[in-house]
PDB file of C-alpha atoms in Angstrom:
ATOM      1  CA  GLN A   1      -1.091  99.667 183.162  1.00 90.00           C
ATOM      2  CA  VAL A   2       0.123 102.917 184.696  1.00 97.00           C
ATOM      3  CA  ARG A   3      -1.182 106.227 183.407  1.00 97.00           C
ATOM      4  CA  LEU A   4      -0.342 109.811 184.289  1.00 98.00           C
ATOM      5  CA  VAL A   5      -3.118 112.227 183.357  1.00 96.00           C
ATOM      6  CA  GLU A   6      -2.426 115.939 183.428  1.00 96.00           C
ATOM      7  CA  SER A   7      -4.826 118.859 183.527  1.00 95.00           C
ATOM      8  CA  GLY A   8      -4.797 122.597 184.077  1.00 96.00           C
ATOM      9  CA  GLY A   9      -2.776 124.039 181.226  1.00 94.00           C
ATOM     10  CA  GLY A  10      -3.970 126.906 179.088  1.00 97.00           C
ATOM     11  CA  LEU A  11      -3.489 130.521 178.103  1.00 98.00           C
ATOM     12  CA  VAL A  12      -2.867 133.217 180.690  1.00 98.00           C
ATOM     13  CA  GLN A  13      -1.584 136.771 180.681  1.00 98.00           C
ATOM     14  CA  ALA A  14       1.784 137.652 182.141  1.00 98.00           C
ATOM     15  CA  GLY A  15       1.540 137.967 185.908  1.00 98.00           C
ATOM     16  CA  GLY A  16      -1.290 135.494 186.075  1.00 98.00           C
ATOM     17  CA  SER A  17      -1.536 132.042 187.648  1.00 98.00           C
ATOM     18  CA  LEU A  18      -2.254 128.496 186.610  1.00 98.00           C
ATOM     19  CA  ARG A  19      -2.448 125.245 188.549  1.00 98.00           C
ATOM     20  CA  LEU A  20      -1.412 121.986 186.949  1.00 98.00           C
ATOM     21  CA  SER A  21      -2.547 118.619 188.262  1.00 98.00           C
ATOM     22  CA  CYS A  22      -1.295 115.134 187.471  1.00 98.00           C
ATOM     23  CA  ALA A  23      -2.975 111.974 188.708  1.00 98.00           C
ATOM     24  CA  ALA A  24      -1.339 108.562 188.514  1.00 98.00           C
ATOM     25  CA  SER A  25      -3.650 105.591 188.063  1.00 97.00           C
ATOM     26  CA  GLY A  26      -3.558 101.908 187.250  1.00 96.00           C
ATOM     27  CA  SER A  27      -1.488  99.168 188.802  1.00 94.00           C
ATOM     28  CA  ILE A  28       0.653 100.995 191.398  1.00 96.00           C
ATOM     29  CA  VAL A  29       2.285  99.606 194.524  1.00 96.00           C
ATOM     30  CA  GLY A  30       4.673 102.489 195.194  1.00 96.00           C
ATOM     31  CA  ILE A  31       5.618 105.980 194.034  1.00 97.00           C
ATOM     32  CA  ASN A  32       8.919 107.664 194.778  1.00 97.00           C
ATOM     33  CA  ALA A  33       9.524 111.103 193.320  1.00 98.00           C
ATOM     34  CA  MET A  34       6.915 112.989 191.335  1.00 98.00           C
ATOM     35  CA  GLY A  35       7.651 116.104 189.375  1.00 98.00           C
ATOM     36  CA  TRP A  36       7.146 118.458 186.490  1.00 98.00           C
ATOM     37  CA  TYR A  37       9.337 119.057 183.477  1.00 98.00           C
ATOM     38  CA  ARG A  38       8.900 121.483 180.616  1.00 98.00           C
ATOM     39  CA  GLN A  39      10.041 121.535 177.049  1.00 98.00           C
ATOM     40  CA  PHE A  40      10.619 124.576 174.875  1.00 95.00           C
ATOM     41  CA  PRO A  41      10.484 124.207 171.080  1.00 91.00           C
ATOM     42  CA  GLY A  42      13.667 122.636 169.820  1.00 94.00           C
ATOM     43  CA  LYS A  43      15.011 122.067 173.328  1.00 96.00           C
ATOM     44  CA  GLN A  44      15.316 119.108 175.668  1.00 97.00           C
ATOM     45  CA  ARG A  45      12.981 118.679 178.597  1.00 97.00           C
ATOM     46  CA  GLU A  46      14.156 120.400 181.729  1.00 98.00           C
ATOM     47  CA  LEU A  47      13.222 119.903 185.348  1.00 98.00           C
ATOM     48  CA  VAL A  48      10.837 122.476 186.780  1.00 98.00           C
ATOM     49  CA  ALA A  49      10.180 120.987 190.209  1.00 98.00           C
ATOM     50  CA  ALA A  50      10.149 117.616 191.928  1.00 98.00           C
ATOM     51  CA  VAL A  51       9.013 116.251 195.274  1.00 98.00           C
ATOM     52  CA  THR A  52      10.049 112.965 196.846  1.00 96.00           C
ATOM     53  CA  SER A  53       7.764 110.620 198.734  1.00 93.00           C
ATOM     54  CA  GLY A  54       9.309 111.999 201.903  1.00 92.00           C
ATOM     55  CA  GLY A  55       8.510 115.577 200.977  1.00 93.00           C
ATOM     56  CA  SER A  56      11.913 116.861 199.853  1.00 97.00           C
ATOM     57  CA  ILE A  57      11.490 119.452 197.121  1.00 98.00           C
ATOM     58  CA  ASN A  58      13.743 120.710 194.355  1.00 98.00           C
ATOM     59  CA  TYR A  59      13.049 123.676 192.065  1.00 98.00           C
ATOM     60  CA  ALA A  60      14.732 125.026 188.980  1.00 98.00           C
ATOM     61  CA  ASP A  61      16.326 128.390 189.740  1.00 98.00           C
ATOM     62  CA  SER A  62      14.137 130.069 187.124  1.00 98.00           C
ATOM     63  CA  VAL A  63      10.920 129.240 188.999  1.00 98.00           C
ATOM     64  CA  LYS A  64      11.966 129.568 192.636  1.00 98.00           C
ATOM     65  CA  GLY A  65       9.653 131.882 194.528  1.00 98.00           C
ATOM     66  CA  ARG A  66       6.982 131.723 191.800  1.00 98.00           C
ATOM     67  CA  PHE A  67       6.063 128.033 191.491  1.00 98.00           C
ATOM     68  CA  THR A  68       5.032 125.640 194.251  1.00 98.00           C
ATOM     69  CA  ILE A  69       4.934 121.876 193.922  1.00 98.00           C
ATOM     70  CA  SER A  70       2.861 119.683 196.216  1.00 97.00           C
ATOM     71  CA  ARG A  71       1.545 116.145 196.255  1.00 97.00           C
ATOM     72  CA  ASP A  72      -1.332 114.207 197.739  1.00 96.00           C
ATOM     73  CA  ASN A  73      -0.060 110.687 198.371  1.00 95.00           C
ATOM     74  CA  ALA A  74      -3.540 109.354 199.098  1.00 95.00           C
ATOM     75  CA  LYS A  75      -4.640 110.430 195.622  1.00 96.00           C
ATOM     76  CA  ASN A  76      -1.350 109.677 193.821  1.00 97.00           C
ATOM     77  CA  THR A  77      -1.509 113.238 192.553  1.00 98.00           C
ATOM     78  CA  VAL A  78       1.060 115.983 192.141  1.00 98.00           C
ATOM     79  CA  TYR A  79       0.283 119.667 191.646  1.00 98.00           C
ATOM     80  CA  LEU A  80       2.183 122.652 190.342  1.00 98.00           C
ATOM     81  CA  GLN A  81       0.916 126.069 191.371  1.00 98.00           C
ATOM     82  CA  MET A  82       2.396 128.624 188.999  1.00 98.00           C
ATOM     83  CA  ASN A  83       2.195 132.290 189.996  1.00 98.00           C
ATOM     84  CA  SER A  84       3.659 135.454 188.483  1.00 98.00           C
ATOM     85  CA  LEU A  85       3.872 133.725 185.135  1.00 98.00           C
ATOM     86  CA  LYS A  86       6.166 135.169 182.490  1.00 98.00           C
ATOM     87  CA  PRO A  87       6.125 134.764 178.694  1.00 97.00           C
ATOM     88  CA  GLU A  88       9.339 132.765 179.003  1.00 97.00           C
ATOM     89  CA  ASP A  89       7.415 130.133 180.980  1.00 98.00           C
ATOM     90  CA  THR A  90       5.563 129.249 177.787  1.00 98.00           C
ATOM     91  CA  ALA A  91       6.229 125.571 177.109  1.00 98.00           C
ATOM     92  CA  VAL A  92       4.735 122.099 177.154  1.00 98.00           C
ATOM     93  CA  TYR A  93       4.700 120.853 180.731  1.00 98.00           C
ATOM     94  CA  TYR A  94       5.077 117.129 181.437  1.00 98.00           C
ATOM     95  CA  CYS A  95       4.333 115.218 184.603  1.00 98.00           C
ATOM     96  CA  ASN A  96       6.860 112.589 185.640  1.00 98.00           C
ATOM     97  CA  ALA A  97       6.753 109.947 188.336  1.00 98.00           C
ATOM     98  CA  ASP A  98       8.952 107.117 189.545  1.00 98.00           C
ATOM     99  CA  ILE A  99       6.452 104.288 189.964  1.00 98.00           C
ATOM    100  CA  ARG A 100       6.561 100.617 190.920  1.00 97.00           C
ATOM    101  CA  PRO A 101       3.723  98.914 189.026  1.00 96.00           C
ATOM    102  CA  SER A 102       3.884  95.615 190.927  1.00 95.00           C
ATOM    103  CA  TYR A 103       5.993  93.834 193.559  1.00 95.00           C
ATOM    104  CA  SER A 104       7.565  91.699 190.820  1.00 95.00           C
ATOM    105  CA  ARG A 105       8.752  94.734 188.871  1.00 94.00           C
ATOM    106  CA  PRO A 106      11.188  97.536 189.714  1.00 96.00           C
ATOM    107  CA  TYR A 107      10.489 101.240 189.861  1.00 96.00           C
ATOM    108  CA  ASP A 108      10.415 102.930 186.442  1.00 97.00           C
ATOM    109  CA  GLN A 109       9.880 106.391 185.005  1.00 97.00           C
ATOM    110  CA  TYR A 110       6.462 107.309 183.647  1.00 98.00           C
ATOM    111  CA  TRP A 111       5.398 110.421 181.774  1.00 98.00           C
ATOM    112  CA  GLY A 112       2.170 112.241 181.178  1.00 97.00           C
ATOM    113  CA  GLN A 113       1.033 113.302 177.742  1.00 96.00           C
ATOM    114  CA  GLY A 114       2.006 116.939 178.258  1.00 97.00           C
ATOM    115  CA  THR A 115      -0.062 120.078 178.658  1.00 97.00           C
ATOM    116  CA  GLN A 116       0.537 123.398 176.909  1.00 97.00           C
ATOM    117  CA  VAL A 117       1.074 126.501 179.016  1.00 98.00           C
ATOM    118  CA  THR A 118       1.078 129.767 177.093  1.00 98.00           C
ATOM    119  CA  VAL A 119       1.782 133.098 178.770  1.00 98.00           C
ATOM    120  CA  SER A 120       0.992 136.185 176.718  1.00 98.00           C
ATOM    121  CA  SER A 121       2.779 139.491 177.241  1.00 94.00           C
TER     122      SER A 121
END
């Protein structure tokens, strides 16, 4: 069974930094893209940043220049370094990965449980 376990959320003052981590574990034979989404109260999840297995990266315009996504393929882990945080970054952040759990099954989307990031003004 595939699991995505996130860590690193919390409370920080505006201008501060946080680093989120997400480790995929379980039965995994391949991982394509890994990324981070966030969800504001009453809103749909939105993409924050994603990185493909080949290293191509995509950022939401609102975080460009402040957030950096990276991944360690050997550890099946994706990171999100968040700098210059703003109160409007306050949200629940979810890890997402496109994972193939076995050679007899196709790739599928998996989600972490979510981690709260709160930025105080």
